[in-house]
Amino acid sequence: KSYLEGKKRAFENDLNAALTRAKSGAELEGAALTLKASHGANEQAFVAAQAELRAFTKSNEYEQTLTKLMLEVKHALGGVTKLEVNSTDLEVAKRAASAAGLTAEIHASPDIETGVRGYSDTGSSSVTNTLIGRLSRARDSLLSEVASVLKA
């Protein structure tokens, strides 16, 4: 009888250990799925923010923002001889450059989106100043805030 009881206890212990492992595995998988869903939601939020910034370039307020971006480039470089903007921003860039007191040549560049790249008088230095670039640089510091907004 004690032999059977020992076998029964051993079997119950093994069963309980297996159930604990299965439960832990399920909890880990659930946490991983939650994390993956949260990451996906964060990605969607940043993609949406980038789309909003691209749409902003079509607004009346963009010219004033582009002027400020150009002024920051001017202050960073000292003198600016060449500016690059997206081809869709050429006309607004001419007005923004004039408002910023810049007489630099303005060229289209497919690499620039939502802002400007300026080149120094010597051509040896350049500064890229874009709204999407700013969002990208701030991304890590914004992640927790985005996550809390998405949970609300």
mmCIF file of C-alpha atoms in Angstrom:
data_model
loop_
_atom_site.group_PDB
_atom_site.id
_atom_site.type_symbol
_atom_site.label_atom_id
_atom_site.label_comp_id
_atom_site.label_asym_id
_atom_site.label_seq_id
_atom_site.Cartn_x
_atom_site.Cartn_y
_atom_site.Cartn_z
ATOM 1 C CA LYS A 1 0.000 0.000 0.000
ATOM 2 C CA SER A 2 2.767 2.493 0.850
ATOM 3 C CA TYR A 3 4.457 1.653 -2.451
ATOM 4 C CA LEU A 4 1.300 2.685 -4.312
ATOM 5 C CA GLU A 5 0.940 5.824 -2.190
ATOM 6 C CA GLY A 6 4.557 6.776 -2.967
ATOM 7 C CA LYS A 7 3.965 6.267 -6.677
ATOM 8 C CA LYS A 8 0.738 8.278 -6.458
ATOM 9 C CA ARG A 9 2.532 11.174 -4.657
ATOM 10 C CA ALA A 10 5.392 11.074 -7.187
ATOM 11 C CA PHE A 11 2.869 11.136 -10.030
ATOM 12 C CA GLU A 12 0.965 14.044 -8.431
ATOM 13 C CA ASN A 13 4.218 15.959 -7.901
ATOM 14 C CA ASP A 14 5.217 15.401 -11.518
ATOM 15 C CA LEU A 15 1.764 16.441 -12.663
ATOM 16 C CA ASN A 16 1.837 19.608 -10.539
ATOM 17 C CA ALA A 17 5.325 20.481 -11.832
ATOM 18 C CA ALA A 18 4.156 19.976 -15.428
ATOM 19 C CA LEU A 19 1.077 22.137 -14.818
ATOM 20 C CA THR A 20 3.240 24.864 -13.266
ATOM 21 C CA ARG A 21 5.601 24.781 -16.260
ATOM 22 C CA ALA A 22 2.679 24.905 -18.683
ATOM 23 C CA LYS A 23 1.101 27.811 -16.804
ATOM 24 C CA SER A 24 4.418 29.702 -16.722
ATOM 25 C CA GLY A 25 4.904 29.052 -20.427
ATOM 26 C CA ALA A 26 1.400 30.300 -21.173
ATOM 27 C CA GLU A 27 1.965 33.405 -19.051
ATOM 28 C CA LEU A 28 5.245 34.106 -20.873
ATOM 29 C CA GLU A 29 3.584 33.626 -24.238
ATOM 30 C CA GLY A 30 0.747 35.928 -23.177
ATOM 31 C CA ALA A 31 3.220 38.578 -22.045
ATOM 32 C CA ALA A 32 5.112 38.257 -25.316
ATOM 33 C CA LEU A 33 1.887 38.679 -27.304
ATOM 34 C CA THR A 34 0.947 41.723 -25.231
ATOM 35 C CA LEU A 35 4.382 43.228 -25.788
ATOM 36 C CA LYS A 36 4.186 42.518 -29.515
ATOM 37 C CA ALA A 37 0.737 44.131 -29.731
ATOM 38 C CA SER A 38 1.970 47.145 -27.769
ATOM 39 C CA HIS A 39 4.992 47.480 -30.068
ATOM 40 C CA GLY A 40 2.700 47.277 -33.091
ATOM 41 C CA ALA A 41 0.445 49.981 -31.685
ATOM 42 C CA ASN A 42 3.481 52.190 -30.977
ATOM 43 C CA GLU A 43 4.707 51.657 -34.549
ATOM 44 C CA GLN A 44 1.292 52.595 -35.914
ATOM 45 C CA ALA A 45 1.285 55.763 -33.806
ATOM 46 C CA PHE A 46 4.664 56.864 -35.173
ATOM 47 C CA VAL A 47 3.685 56.012 -38.755
ATOM 48 C CA ALA A 48 0.526 58.085 -38.272
ATOM 49 C CA ALA A 49 2.565 60.960 -36.817
ATOM 50 C CA GLN A 50 4.887 60.888 -39.836
ATOM 51 C CA ALA A 51 1.861 60.973 -42.146
ATOM 52 C CA GLU A 52 0.513 63.986 -40.244
ATOM 53 C CA LEU A 53 3.864 65.763 -40.612
ATOM 54 C CA ARG A 54 3.871 65.051 -44.354
ATOM 55 C CA ALA A 55 0.325 66.393 -44.621
ATOM 56 C CA PHE A 56 1.364 69.484 -42.639
ATOM 57 C CA THR A 57 3.723 70.432 -45.495
ATOM 58 C CA LYS A 58 0.615 71.160 -47.584
ATOM 59 C CA SER A 59 -0.825 73.572 -45.014
ATOM 60 C CA ASN A 60 -0.536 77.360 -44.901
ATOM 61 C CA GLU A 61 1.398 77.138 -41.613
ATOM 62 C CA TYR A 62 4.224 75.121 -43.158
ATOM 63 C CA GLU A 63 5.905 78.163 -44.713
ATOM 64 C CA GLN A 64 6.396 79.724 -41.273
ATOM 65 C CA THR A 65 7.719 76.433 -39.891
ATOM 66 C CA LEU A 66 10.091 76.020 -42.842
ATOM 67 C CA THR A 67 11.351 79.569 -42.246
ATOM 68 C CA LYS A 68 12.159 78.637 -38.641
ATOM 69 C CA LEU A 69 13.893 75.436 -39.739
ATOM 70 C CA MET A 70 15.989 77.472 -42.196
ATOM 71 C CA LEU A 71 16.889 80.010 -39.510
ATOM 72 C CA GLU A 72 18.112 77.186 -37.277
ATOM 73 C CA VAL A 73 20.258 75.857 -40.138
ATOM 74 C CA LYS A 74 21.611 79.366 -40.733
ATOM 75 C CA HIS A 75 22.536 79.755 -37.055
ATOM 76 C CA ALA A 76 24.143 76.320 -36.946
ATOM 77 C CA LEU A 77 26.277 76.864 -40.040
ATOM 78 C CA GLY A 78 26.914 80.597 -39.914
ATOM 79 C CA GLY A 79 26.644 81.129 -43.647
ATOM 80 C CA VAL A 80 24.521 79.110 -46.055
ATOM 81 C CA THR A 81 25.151 78.957 -49.809
ATOM 82 C CA LYS A 82 22.856 76.087 -50.775
ATOM 83 C CA LEU A 83 19.547 74.748 -49.500
ATOM 84 C CA GLU A 84 17.872 71.488 -50.403
ATOM 85 C CA VAL A 85 14.173 70.782 -49.981
ATOM 86 C CA ASN A 86 11.739 68.261 -51.354
ATOM 87 C CA SER A 87 10.690 69.054 -54.906
ATOM 88 C CA THR A 88 7.114 69.648 -53.736
ATOM 89 C CA ASP A 89 8.402 72.377 -51.374
ATOM 90 C CA LEU A 90 10.405 74.467 -53.875
ATOM 91 C CA GLU A 91 7.999 77.398 -54.111
ATOM 92 C CA VAL A 92 7.292 77.632 -50.395
ATOM 93 C CA ALA A 93 11.032 77.241 -49.736
ATOM 94 C CA LYS A 94 11.805 80.312 -51.850
ATOM 95 C CA ARG A 95 9.431 82.407 -49.764
ATOM 96 C CA ALA A 96 10.691 80.862 -46.508
ATOM 97 C CA ALA A 97 14.327 81.507 -47.457
ATOM 98 C CA SER A 98 13.520 85.139 -48.233
ATOM 99 C CA ALA A 99 11.752 85.499 -44.882
ATOM 100 C CA ALA A 100 14.807 83.957 -43.177
ATOM 101 C CA GLY A 101 17.102 86.446 -44.910
ATOM 102 C CA LEU A 102 18.822 83.753 -46.962
ATOM 103 C CA THR A 103 19.962 84.260 -50.547
ATOM 104 C CA ALA A 104 21.198 80.688 -50.959
ATOM 105 C CA GLU A 105 20.495 78.604 -54.036
ATOM 106 C CA ILE A 106 17.539 76.288 -53.499
ATOM 107 C CA HIS A 107 17.606 72.818 -55.019
ATOM 108 C CA ALA A 108 15.214 69.885 -55.003
ATOM 109 C CA SER A 109 16.311 66.697 -53.283
ATOM 110 C CA PRO A 110 14.211 63.543 -52.919
ATOM 111 C CA ASP A 111 16.171 62.776 -49.716
ATOM 112 C CA ILE A 112 14.659 65.747 -47.885
ATOM 113 C CA GLU A 113 11.140 65.517 -46.529
ATOM 114 C CA THR A 114 9.334 67.907 -44.167
ATOM 115 C CA GLY A 115 12.235 70.328 -43.874
ATOM 116 C CA VAL A 116 15.541 71.521 -45.253
ATOM 117 C CA ARG A 117 19.223 70.702 -45.619
ATOM 118 C CA GLY A 118 21.662 73.591 -45.713
ATOM 119 C CA TYR A 119 25.297 73.679 -46.808
ATOM 120 C CA SER A 120 27.937 75.978 -45.349
ATOM 121 C CA ASP A 121 29.760 78.648 -47.332
ATOM 122 C CA THR A 122 32.714 76.291 -47.745
ATOM 123 C CA GLY A 123 30.489 73.370 -48.684
ATOM 124 C CA SER A 124 32.281 71.175 -46.182
ATOM 125 C CA SER A 125 29.466 71.121 -43.646
ATOM 126 C CA SER A 126 25.758 70.514 -43.878
ATOM 127 C CA VAL A 127 22.842 70.477 -41.472
ATOM 128 C CA THR A 128 19.599 68.627 -42.093
ATOM 129 C CA ASN A 129 16.646 69.998 -40.171
ATOM 130 C CA THR A 130 13.362 68.173 -40.784
ATOM 131 C CA LEU A 131 10.210 67.560 -38.797
ATOM 132 C CA ILE A 132 10.361 63.799 -39.394
ATOM 133 C CA GLY A 133 14.010 63.829 -38.314
ATOM 134 C CA ARG A 134 13.031 65.545 -35.080
ATOM 135 C CA LEU A 135 10.308 62.981 -34.472
ATOM 136 C CA SER A 136 12.805 60.198 -35.111
ATOM 137 C CA ARG A 137 15.329 61.663 -32.652
ATOM 138 C CA ALA A 138 12.630 62.097 -29.994
ATOM 139 C CA ARG A 139 11.135 58.642 -30.531
ATOM 140 C CA ASP A 140 12.805 56.863 -27.599
ATOM 141 C CA SER A 141 11.847 59.594 -25.159
ATOM 142 C CA LEU A 142 8.252 59.577 -26.472
ATOM 143 C CA LEU A 143 7.677 55.811 -26.347
ATOM 144 C CA SER A 144 6.418 55.647 -22.756
ATOM 145 C CA GLU A 145 4.140 58.642 -23.305
ATOM 146 C CA VAL A 146 2.727 57.100 -26.500
ATOM 147 C CA ALA A 147 2.197 53.790 -24.726
ATOM 148 C CA SER A 148 0.293 55.442 -21.872
ATOM 149 C CA VAL A 149 -1.912 57.377 -24.306
ATOM 150 C CA LEU A 150 -2.655 54.204 -26.259
ATOM 151 C CA LYS A 151 -3.658 52.369 -23.046
ATOM 152 C CA ALA A 152 -6.041 55.143 -22.002
#
